[in-house]
PDB file of C-alpha atoms in Angstrom:
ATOM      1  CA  UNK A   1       0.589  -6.259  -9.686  1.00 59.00           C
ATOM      2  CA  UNK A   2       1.879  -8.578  -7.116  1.00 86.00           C
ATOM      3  CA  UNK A   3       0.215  -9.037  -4.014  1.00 96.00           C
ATOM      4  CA  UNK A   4       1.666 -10.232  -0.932  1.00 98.00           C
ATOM      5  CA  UNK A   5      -0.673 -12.066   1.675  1.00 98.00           C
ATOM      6  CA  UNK A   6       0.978 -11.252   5.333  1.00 98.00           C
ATOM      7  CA  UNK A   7      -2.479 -13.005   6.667  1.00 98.00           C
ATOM      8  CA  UNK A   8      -5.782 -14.199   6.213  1.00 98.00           C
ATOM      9  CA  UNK A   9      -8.838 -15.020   9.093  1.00 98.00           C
ATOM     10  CA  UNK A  10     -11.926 -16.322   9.008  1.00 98.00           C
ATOM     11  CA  UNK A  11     -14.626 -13.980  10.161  1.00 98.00           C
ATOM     12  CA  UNK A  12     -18.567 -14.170   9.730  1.00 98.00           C
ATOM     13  CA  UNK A  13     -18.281 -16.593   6.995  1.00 98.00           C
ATOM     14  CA  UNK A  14     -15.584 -14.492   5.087  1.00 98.00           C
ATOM     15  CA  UNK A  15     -12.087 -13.416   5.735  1.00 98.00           C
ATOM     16  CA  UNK A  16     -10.164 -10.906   6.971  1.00 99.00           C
ATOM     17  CA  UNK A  17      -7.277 -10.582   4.940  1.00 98.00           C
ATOM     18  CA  UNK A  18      -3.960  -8.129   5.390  1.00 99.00           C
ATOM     19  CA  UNK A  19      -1.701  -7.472   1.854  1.00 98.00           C
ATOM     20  CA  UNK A  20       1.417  -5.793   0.557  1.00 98.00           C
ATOM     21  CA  UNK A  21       2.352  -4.743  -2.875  1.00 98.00           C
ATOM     22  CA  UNK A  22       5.063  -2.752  -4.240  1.00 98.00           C
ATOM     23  CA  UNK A  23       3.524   0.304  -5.119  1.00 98.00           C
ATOM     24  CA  UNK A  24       4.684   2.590  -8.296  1.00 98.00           C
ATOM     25  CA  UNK A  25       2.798   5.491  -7.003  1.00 98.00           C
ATOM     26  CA  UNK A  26       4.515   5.766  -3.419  1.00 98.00           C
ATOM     27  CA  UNK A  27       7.656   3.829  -4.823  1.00 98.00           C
ATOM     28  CA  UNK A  28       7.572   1.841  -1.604  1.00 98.00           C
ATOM     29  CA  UNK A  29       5.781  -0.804  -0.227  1.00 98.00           C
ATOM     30  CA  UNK A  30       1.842  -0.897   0.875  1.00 98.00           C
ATOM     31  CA  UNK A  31      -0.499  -2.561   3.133  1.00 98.00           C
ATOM     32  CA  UNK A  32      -4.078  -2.469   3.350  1.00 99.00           C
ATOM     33  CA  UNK A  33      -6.791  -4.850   4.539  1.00 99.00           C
ATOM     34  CA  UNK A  34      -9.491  -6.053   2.810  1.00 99.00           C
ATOM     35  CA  UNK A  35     -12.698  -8.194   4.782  1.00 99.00           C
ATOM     36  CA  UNK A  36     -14.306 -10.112   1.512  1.00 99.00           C
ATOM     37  CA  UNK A  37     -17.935 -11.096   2.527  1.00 98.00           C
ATOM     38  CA  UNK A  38     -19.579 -14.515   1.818  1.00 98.00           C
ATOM     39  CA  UNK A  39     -21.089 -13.269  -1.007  1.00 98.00           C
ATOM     40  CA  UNK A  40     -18.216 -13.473  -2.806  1.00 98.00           C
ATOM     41  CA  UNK A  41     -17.948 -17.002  -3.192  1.00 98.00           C
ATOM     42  CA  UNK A  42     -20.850 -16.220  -5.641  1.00 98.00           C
ATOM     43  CA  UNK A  43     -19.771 -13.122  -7.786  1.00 98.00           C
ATOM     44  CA  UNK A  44     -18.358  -9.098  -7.417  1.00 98.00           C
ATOM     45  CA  UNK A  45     -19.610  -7.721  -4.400  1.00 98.00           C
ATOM     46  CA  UNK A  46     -20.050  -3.722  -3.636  1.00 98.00           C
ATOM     47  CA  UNK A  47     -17.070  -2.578  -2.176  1.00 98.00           C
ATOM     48  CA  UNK A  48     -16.111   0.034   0.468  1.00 98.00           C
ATOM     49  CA  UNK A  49     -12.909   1.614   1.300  1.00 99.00           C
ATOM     50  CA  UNK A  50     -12.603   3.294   4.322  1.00 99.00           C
ATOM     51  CA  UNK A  51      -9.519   5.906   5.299  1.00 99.00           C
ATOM     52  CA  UNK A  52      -8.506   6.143   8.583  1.00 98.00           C
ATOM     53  CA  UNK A  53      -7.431   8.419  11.086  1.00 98.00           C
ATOM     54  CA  UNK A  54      -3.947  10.185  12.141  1.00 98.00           C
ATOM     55  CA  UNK A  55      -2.111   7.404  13.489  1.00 98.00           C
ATOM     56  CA  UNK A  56      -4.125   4.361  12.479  1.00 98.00           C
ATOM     57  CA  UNK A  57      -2.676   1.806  10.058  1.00 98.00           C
ATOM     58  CA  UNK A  58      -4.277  -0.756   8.075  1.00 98.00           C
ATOM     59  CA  UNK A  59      -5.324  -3.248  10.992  1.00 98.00           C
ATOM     60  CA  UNK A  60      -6.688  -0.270  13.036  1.00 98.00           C
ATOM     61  CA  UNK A  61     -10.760  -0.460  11.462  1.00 98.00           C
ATOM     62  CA  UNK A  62     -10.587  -3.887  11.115  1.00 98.00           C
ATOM     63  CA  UNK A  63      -9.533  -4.659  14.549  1.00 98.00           C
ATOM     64  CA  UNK A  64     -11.775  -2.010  16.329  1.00 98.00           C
ATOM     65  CA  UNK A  65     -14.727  -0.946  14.301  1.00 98.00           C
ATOM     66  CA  UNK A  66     -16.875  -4.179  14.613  1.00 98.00           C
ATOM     67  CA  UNK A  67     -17.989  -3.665  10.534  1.00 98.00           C
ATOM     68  CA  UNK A  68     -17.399  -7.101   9.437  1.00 99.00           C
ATOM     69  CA  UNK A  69     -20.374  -8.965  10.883  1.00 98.00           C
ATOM     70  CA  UNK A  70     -23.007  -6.391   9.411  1.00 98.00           C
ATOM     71  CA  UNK A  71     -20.781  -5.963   5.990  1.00 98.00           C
ATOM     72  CA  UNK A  72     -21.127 -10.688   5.832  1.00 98.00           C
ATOM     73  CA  UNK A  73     -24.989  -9.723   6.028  1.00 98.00           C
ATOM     74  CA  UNK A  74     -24.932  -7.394   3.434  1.00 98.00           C
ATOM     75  CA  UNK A  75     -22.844  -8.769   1.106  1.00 98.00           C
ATOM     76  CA  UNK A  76     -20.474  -5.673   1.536  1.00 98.00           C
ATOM     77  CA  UNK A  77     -16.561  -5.668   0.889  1.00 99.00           C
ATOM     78  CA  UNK A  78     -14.454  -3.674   3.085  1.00 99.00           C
ATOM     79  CA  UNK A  79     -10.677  -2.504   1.948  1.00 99.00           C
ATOM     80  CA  UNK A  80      -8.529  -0.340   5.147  1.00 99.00           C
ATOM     81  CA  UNK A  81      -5.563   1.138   3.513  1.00 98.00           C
ATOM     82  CA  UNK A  82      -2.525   2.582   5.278  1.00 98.00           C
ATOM     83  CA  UNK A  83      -2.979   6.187   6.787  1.00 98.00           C
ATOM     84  CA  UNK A  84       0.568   6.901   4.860  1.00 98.00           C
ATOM     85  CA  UNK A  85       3.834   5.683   3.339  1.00 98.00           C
ATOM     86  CA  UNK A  86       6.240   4.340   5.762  1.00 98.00           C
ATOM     87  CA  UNK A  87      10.020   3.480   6.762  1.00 96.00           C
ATOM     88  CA  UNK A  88      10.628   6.309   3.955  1.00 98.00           C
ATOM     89  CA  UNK A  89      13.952   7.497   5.143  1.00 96.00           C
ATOM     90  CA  UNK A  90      12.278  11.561   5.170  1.00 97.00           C
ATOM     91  CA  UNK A  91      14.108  12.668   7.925  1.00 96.00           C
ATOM     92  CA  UNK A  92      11.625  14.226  10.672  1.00 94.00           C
ATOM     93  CA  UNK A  93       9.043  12.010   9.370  1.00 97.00           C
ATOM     94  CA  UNK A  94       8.027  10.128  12.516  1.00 97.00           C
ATOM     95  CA  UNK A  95       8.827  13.151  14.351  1.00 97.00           C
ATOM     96  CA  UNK A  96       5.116  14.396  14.477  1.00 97.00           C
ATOM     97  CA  UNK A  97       1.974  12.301  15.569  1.00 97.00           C
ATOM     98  CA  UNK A  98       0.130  14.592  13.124  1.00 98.00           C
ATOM     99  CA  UNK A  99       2.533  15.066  10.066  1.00 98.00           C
ATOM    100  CA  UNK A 100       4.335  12.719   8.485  1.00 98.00           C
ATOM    101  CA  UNK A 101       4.411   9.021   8.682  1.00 98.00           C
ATOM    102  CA  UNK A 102       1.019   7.675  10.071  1.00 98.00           C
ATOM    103  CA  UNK A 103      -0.440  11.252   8.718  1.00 98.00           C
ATOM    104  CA  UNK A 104      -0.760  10.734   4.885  1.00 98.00           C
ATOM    105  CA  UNK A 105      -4.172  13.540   4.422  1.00 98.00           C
ATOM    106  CA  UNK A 106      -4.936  11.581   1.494  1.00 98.00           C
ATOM    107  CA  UNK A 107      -3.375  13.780  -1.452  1.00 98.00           C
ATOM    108  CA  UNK A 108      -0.649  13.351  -3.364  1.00 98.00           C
ATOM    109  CA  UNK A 109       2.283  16.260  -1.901  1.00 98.00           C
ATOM    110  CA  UNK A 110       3.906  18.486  -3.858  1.00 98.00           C
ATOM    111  CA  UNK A 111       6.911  19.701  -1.588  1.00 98.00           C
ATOM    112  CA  UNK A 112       9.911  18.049  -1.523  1.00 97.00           C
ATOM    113  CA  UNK A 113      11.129  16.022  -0.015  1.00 98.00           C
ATOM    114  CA  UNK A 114       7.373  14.897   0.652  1.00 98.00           C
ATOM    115  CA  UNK A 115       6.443  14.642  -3.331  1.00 98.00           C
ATOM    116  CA  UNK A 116       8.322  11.746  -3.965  1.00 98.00           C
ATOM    117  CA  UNK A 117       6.539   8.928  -1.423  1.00 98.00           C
ATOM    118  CA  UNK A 118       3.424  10.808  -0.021  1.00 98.00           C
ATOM    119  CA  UNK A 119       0.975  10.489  -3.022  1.00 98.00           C
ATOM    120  CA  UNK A 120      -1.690   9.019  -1.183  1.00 98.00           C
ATOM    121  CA  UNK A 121      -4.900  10.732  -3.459  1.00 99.00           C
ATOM    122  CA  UNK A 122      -3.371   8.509  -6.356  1.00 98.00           C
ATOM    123  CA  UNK A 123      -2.179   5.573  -4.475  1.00 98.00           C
ATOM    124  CA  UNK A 124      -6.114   5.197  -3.275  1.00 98.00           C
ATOM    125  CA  UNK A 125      -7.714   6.312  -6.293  1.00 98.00           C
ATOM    126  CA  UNK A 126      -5.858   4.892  -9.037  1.00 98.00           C
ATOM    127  CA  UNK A 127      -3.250   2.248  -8.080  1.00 98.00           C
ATOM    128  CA  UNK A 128      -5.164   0.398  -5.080  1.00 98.00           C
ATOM    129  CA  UNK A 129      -8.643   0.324  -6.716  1.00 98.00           C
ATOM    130  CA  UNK A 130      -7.437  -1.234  -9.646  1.00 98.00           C
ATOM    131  CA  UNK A 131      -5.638  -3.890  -7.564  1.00 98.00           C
ATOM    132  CA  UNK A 132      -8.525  -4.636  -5.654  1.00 98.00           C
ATOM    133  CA  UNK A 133     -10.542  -4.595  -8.494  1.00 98.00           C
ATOM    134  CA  UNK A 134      -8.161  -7.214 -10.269  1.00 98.00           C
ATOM    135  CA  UNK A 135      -7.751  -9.485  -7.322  1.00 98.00           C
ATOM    136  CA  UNK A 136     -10.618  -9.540  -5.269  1.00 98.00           C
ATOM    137  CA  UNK A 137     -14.261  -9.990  -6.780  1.00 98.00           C
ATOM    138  CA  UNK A 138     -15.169  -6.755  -6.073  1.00 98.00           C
ATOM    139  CA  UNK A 139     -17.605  -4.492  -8.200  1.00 98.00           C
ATOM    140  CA  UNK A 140     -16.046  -1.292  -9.996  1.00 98.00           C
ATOM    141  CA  UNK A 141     -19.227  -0.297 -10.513  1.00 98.00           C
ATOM    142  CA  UNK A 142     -20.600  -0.045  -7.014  1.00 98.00           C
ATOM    143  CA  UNK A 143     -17.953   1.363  -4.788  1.00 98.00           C
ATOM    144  CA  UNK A 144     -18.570   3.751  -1.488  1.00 98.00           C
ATOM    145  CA  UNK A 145     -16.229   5.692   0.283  1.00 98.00           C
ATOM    146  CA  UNK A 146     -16.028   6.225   3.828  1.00 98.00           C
ATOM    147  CA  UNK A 147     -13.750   7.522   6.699  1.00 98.00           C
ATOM    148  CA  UNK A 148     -12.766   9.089  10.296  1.00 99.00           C
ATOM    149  CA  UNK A 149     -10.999  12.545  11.103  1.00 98.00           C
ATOM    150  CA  UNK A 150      -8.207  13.100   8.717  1.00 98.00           C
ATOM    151  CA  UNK A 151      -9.604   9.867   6.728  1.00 98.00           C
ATOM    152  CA  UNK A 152     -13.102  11.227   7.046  1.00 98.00           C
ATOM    153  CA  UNK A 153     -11.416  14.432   5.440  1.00 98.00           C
ATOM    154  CA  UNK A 154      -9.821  12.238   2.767  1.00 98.00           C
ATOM    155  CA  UNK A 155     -13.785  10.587   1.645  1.00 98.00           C
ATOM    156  CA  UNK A 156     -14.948  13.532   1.391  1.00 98.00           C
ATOM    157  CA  UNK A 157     -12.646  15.352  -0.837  1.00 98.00           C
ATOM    158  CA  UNK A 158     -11.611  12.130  -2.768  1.00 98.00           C
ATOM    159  CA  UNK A 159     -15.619  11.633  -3.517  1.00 98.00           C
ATOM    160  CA  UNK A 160     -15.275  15.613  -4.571  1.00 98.00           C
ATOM    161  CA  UNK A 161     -12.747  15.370  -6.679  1.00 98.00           C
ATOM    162  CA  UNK A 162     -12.920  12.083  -8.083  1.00 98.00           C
ATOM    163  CA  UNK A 163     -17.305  12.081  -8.488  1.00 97.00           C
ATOM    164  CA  UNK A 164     -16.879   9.396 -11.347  1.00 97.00           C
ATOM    165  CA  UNK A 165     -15.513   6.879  -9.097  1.00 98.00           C
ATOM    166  CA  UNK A 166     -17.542   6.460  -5.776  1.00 98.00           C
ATOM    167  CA  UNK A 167     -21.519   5.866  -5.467  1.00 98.00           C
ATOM    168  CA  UNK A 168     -21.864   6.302  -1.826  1.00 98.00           C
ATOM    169  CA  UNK A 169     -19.945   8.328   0.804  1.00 98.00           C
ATOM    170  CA  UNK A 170     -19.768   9.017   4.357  1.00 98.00           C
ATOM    171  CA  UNK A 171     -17.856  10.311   7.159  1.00 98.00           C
ATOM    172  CA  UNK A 172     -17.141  10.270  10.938  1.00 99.00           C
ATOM    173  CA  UNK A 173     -15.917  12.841  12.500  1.00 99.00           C
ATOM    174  CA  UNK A 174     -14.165  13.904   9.505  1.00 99.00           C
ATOM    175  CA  UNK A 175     -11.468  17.209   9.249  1.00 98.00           C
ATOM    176  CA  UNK A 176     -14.373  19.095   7.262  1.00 98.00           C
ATOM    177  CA  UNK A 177     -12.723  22.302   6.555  1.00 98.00           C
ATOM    178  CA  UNK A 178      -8.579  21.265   7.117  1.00 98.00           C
ATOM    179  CA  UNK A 179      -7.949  24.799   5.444  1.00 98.00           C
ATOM    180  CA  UNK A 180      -9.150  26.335   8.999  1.00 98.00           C
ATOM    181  CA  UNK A 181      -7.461  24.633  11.286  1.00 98.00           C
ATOM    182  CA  UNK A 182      -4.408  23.496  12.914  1.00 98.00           C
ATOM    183  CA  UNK A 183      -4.018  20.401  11.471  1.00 98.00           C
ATOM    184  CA  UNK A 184      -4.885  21.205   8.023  1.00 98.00           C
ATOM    185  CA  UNK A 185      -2.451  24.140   8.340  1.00 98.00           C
ATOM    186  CA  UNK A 186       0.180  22.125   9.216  1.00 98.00           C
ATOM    187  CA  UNK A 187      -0.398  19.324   6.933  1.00 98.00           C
ATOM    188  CA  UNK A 188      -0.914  21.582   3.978  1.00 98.00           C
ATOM    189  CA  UNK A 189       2.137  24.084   4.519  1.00 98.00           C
ATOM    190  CA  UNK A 190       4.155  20.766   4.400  1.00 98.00           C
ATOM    191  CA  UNK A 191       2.642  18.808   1.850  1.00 98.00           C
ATOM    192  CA  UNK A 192       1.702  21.670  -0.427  1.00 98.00           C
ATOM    193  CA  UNK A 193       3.303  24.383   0.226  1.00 98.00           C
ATOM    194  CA  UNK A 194       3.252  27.977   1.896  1.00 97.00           C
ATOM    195  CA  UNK A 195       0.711  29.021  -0.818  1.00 97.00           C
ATOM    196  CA  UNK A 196      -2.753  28.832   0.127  1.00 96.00           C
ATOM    197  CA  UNK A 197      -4.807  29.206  -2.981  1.00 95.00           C
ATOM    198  CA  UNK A 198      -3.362  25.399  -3.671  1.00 97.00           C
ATOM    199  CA  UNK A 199      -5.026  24.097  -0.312  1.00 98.00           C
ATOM    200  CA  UNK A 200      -8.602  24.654  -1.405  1.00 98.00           C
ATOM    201  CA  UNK A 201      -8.803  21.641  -3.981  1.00 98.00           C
ATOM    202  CA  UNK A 202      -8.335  19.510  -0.772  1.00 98.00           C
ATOM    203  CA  UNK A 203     -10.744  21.199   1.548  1.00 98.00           C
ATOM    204  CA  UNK A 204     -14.273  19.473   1.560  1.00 98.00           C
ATOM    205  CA  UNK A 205     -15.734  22.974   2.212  1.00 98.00           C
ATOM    206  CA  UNK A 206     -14.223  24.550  -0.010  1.00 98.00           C
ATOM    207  CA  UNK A 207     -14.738  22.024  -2.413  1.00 98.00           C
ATOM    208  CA  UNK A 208     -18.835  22.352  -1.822  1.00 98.00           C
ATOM    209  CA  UNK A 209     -18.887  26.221  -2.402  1.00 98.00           C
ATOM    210  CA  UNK A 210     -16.922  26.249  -5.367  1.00 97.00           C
ATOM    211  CA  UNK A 211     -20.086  23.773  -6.955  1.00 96.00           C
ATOM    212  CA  UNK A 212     -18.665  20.055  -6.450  1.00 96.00           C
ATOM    213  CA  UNK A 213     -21.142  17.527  -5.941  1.00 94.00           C
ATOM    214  CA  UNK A 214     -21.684  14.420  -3.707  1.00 94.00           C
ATOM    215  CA  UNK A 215     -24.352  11.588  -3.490  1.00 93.00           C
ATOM    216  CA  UNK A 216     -26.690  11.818  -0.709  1.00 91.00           C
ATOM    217  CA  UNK A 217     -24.401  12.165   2.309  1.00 97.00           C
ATOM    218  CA  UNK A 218     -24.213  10.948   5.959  1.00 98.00           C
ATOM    219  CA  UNK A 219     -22.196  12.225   8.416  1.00 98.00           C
ATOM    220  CA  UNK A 220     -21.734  11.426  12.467  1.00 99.00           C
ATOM    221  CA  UNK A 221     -20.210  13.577  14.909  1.00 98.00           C
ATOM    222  CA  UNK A 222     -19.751  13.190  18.717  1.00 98.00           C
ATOM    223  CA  UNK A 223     -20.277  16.319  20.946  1.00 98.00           C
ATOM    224  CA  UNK A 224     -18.147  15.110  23.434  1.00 98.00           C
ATOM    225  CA  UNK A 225     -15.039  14.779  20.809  1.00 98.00           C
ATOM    226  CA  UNK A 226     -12.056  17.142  22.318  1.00 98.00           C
ATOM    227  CA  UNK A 227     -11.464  18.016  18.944  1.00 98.00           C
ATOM    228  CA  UNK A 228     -14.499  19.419  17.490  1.00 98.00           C
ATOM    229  CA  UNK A 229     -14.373  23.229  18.429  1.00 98.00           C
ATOM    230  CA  UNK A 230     -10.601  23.626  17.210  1.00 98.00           C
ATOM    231  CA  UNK A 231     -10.238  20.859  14.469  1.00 98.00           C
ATOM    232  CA  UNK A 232     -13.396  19.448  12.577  1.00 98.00           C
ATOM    233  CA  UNK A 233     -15.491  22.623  11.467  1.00 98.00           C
ATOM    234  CA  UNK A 234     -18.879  20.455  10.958  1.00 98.00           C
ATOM    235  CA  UNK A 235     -21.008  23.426  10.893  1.00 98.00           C
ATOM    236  CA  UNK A 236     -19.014  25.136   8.359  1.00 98.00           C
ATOM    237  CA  UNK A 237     -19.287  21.927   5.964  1.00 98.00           C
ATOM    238  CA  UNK A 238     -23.050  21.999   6.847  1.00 98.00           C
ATOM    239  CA  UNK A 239     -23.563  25.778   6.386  1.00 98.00           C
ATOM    240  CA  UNK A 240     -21.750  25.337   2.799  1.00 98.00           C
ATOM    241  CA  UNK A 241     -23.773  22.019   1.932  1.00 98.00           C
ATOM    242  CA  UNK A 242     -27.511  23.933   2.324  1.00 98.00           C
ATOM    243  CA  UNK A 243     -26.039  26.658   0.747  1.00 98.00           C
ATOM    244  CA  UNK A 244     -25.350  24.288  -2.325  1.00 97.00           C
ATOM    245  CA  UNK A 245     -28.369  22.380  -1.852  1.00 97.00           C
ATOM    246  CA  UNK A 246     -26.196  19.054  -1.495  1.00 97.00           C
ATOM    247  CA  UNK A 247     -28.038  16.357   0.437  1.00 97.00           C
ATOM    248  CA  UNK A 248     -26.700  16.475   3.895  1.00 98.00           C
ATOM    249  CA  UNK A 249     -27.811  14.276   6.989  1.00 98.00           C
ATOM    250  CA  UNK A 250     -25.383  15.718   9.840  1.00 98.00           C
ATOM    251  CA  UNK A 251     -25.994  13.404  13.019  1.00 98.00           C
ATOM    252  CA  UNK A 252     -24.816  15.124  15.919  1.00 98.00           C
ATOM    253  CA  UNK A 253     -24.105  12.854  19.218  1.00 98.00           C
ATOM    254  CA  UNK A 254     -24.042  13.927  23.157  1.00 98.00           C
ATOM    255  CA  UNK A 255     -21.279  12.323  24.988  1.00 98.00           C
ATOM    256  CA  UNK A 256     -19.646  10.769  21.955  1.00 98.00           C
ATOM    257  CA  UNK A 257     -15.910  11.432  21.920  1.00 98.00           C
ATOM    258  CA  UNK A 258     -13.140  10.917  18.751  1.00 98.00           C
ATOM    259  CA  UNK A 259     -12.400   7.425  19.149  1.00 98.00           C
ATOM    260  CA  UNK A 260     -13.595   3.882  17.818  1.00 98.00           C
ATOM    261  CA  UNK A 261     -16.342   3.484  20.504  1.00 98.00           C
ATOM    262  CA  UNK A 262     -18.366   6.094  18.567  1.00 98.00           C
ATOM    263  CA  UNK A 263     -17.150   4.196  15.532  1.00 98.00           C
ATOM    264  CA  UNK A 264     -18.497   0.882  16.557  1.00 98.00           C
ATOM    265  CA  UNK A 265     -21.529   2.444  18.165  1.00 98.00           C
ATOM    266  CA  UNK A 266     -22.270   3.955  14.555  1.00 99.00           C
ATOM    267  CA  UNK A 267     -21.069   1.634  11.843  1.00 99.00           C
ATOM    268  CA  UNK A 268     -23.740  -0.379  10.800  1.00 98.00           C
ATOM    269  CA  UNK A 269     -25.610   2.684  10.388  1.00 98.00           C
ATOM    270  CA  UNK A 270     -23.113   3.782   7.787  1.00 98.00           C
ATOM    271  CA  UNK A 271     -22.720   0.082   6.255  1.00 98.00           C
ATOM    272  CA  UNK A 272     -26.611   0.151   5.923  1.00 98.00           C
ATOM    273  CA  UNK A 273     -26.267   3.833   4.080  1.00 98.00           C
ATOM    274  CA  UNK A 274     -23.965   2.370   1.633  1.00 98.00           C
ATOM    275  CA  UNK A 275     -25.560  -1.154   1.270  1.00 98.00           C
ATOM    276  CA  UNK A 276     -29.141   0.985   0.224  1.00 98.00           C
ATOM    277  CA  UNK A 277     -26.826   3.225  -2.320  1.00 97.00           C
ATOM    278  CA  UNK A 278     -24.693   0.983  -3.666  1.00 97.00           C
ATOM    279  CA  UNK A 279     -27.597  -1.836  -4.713  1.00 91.00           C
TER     280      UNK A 279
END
């Protein structure tokens, strides 16, 4: 696969890099970050990926989160894909801030004329990991998963449906039951159709009750987020998770809103969560 290097940085004794490949599963071009840890220069590190929010693009994490110093200490590397396919000539695509380009969900659509670029779940699963895998000394054997709101959504049910390929997971904020709320709605009458017995396979929820399993979980969620009543559903996740018996640690925050403070405020928390799984 070729990779493109659009730019590299030195940061805590690594670098900050920002790629592009042509990619066969969007059939269109990618870009993702990746922040390779010190370590490296000695051997495959762990690696995270981390899925971002509506909106966000590869830079966003990087730029805002404040990982990379704690991920040099830990020897941890960090990849930030693109939220979604872009300049794809759908027409209405960038007509939404919540479907569309920018507003990927994470799975791979079925309705036209979505089906042909918007196949995100294998573009992240499948095509991605193996090029990071290949050209970055990164571990395949110790890789986490982590995300925010619609990319906090897409950890959770890519750890669910993919449990063979991620050892640690965690979320902020994430879209925990998209099948019950506007933006899931939305997303999913697009992307998948009008039918909703096909939206369950990407509901985290959903996903829980019907006996899917996930390692020892951490989630964070802000009670000042203006999004949490009528978009994020945490309690349902939790109420199906003790239900299940899956390991749950639901951190609940007064006067935390949506946005990257609460990220940054958070993230070595979550870095530490994966670092301990993940050794």
């Amino acid at each position: 696969m070729a990779l493109e290097t659009l730019s590299e940085h030195r940061c805590f004794g690594g670098v900050q890099g920002f790629y592009r490949h042509a990619s066969t599963e969007i059939a269109l071009p990618m870009k993702f970050g990746v922040f390779v840890p010190p370590q490296a220069a000695n051997g495959p590190v762990p690696v995270l990926f981390f899925l971002a929010g509506l909106t966000c693009t590869e830079e966003t994490f990087a730029i805002k989160a404040g990982a990379q110093r704690v991920a040099a200490e830990l020897g941890l590397m960090i990849v930030t894909p693109d939220t979604s396919p872009r300049d794809t000539g759908i027409e209405g695509a960038s007509a939404a801030w919540d479907f569309g380009h920018g507003a990927g969900f994470y799975l791979d659509a079925t309705e036209a004329p979505w089906s042909k670029h918007f196949r995100m779940e294998s573009w992240i699963t499948q095509e991605l990991r193996s090029l990071v895998l290949s050209q970055f000394p990164a571990r395949g054997d110790r890789v986490g998963l982590f995300g925010h709101s619609m990319g906090g959504h897409g950890a959770l049910t890519l750890a669910l449906r993919h449990p063979e390929l991620y050892q640690s997971v965690s979320a902020f904020a994430p879209i925990a039951a998209p099948t019950q709320c506007p933006w899931g709605e939305k997303a999913f009458t697009g992307y998948l159709g009008a039918d909703r017995s096909n939206w369950a396979a990407h509901d985290a929820t959903a996903l829980i009750k019907a006996g899917s399993k996930l390692p020892a979980l951490l989630i964070d969620q802000g009670l000042a987020d203006n999004f949490l009543a009528a978009q994020l559903h945490p309690h349902l996740f939790e109420a199906a998770c003790e239900q299940a018996g899956q390991p749950l640690m639901l951190r609940r925050h007064a006067g935390y809103d949506h946005g990257y403070y609460f990220i940054a405020s958070f993230i070595e928390d979550h870095l530490r969560h994966h670092a301990q799984a993940l050794r």
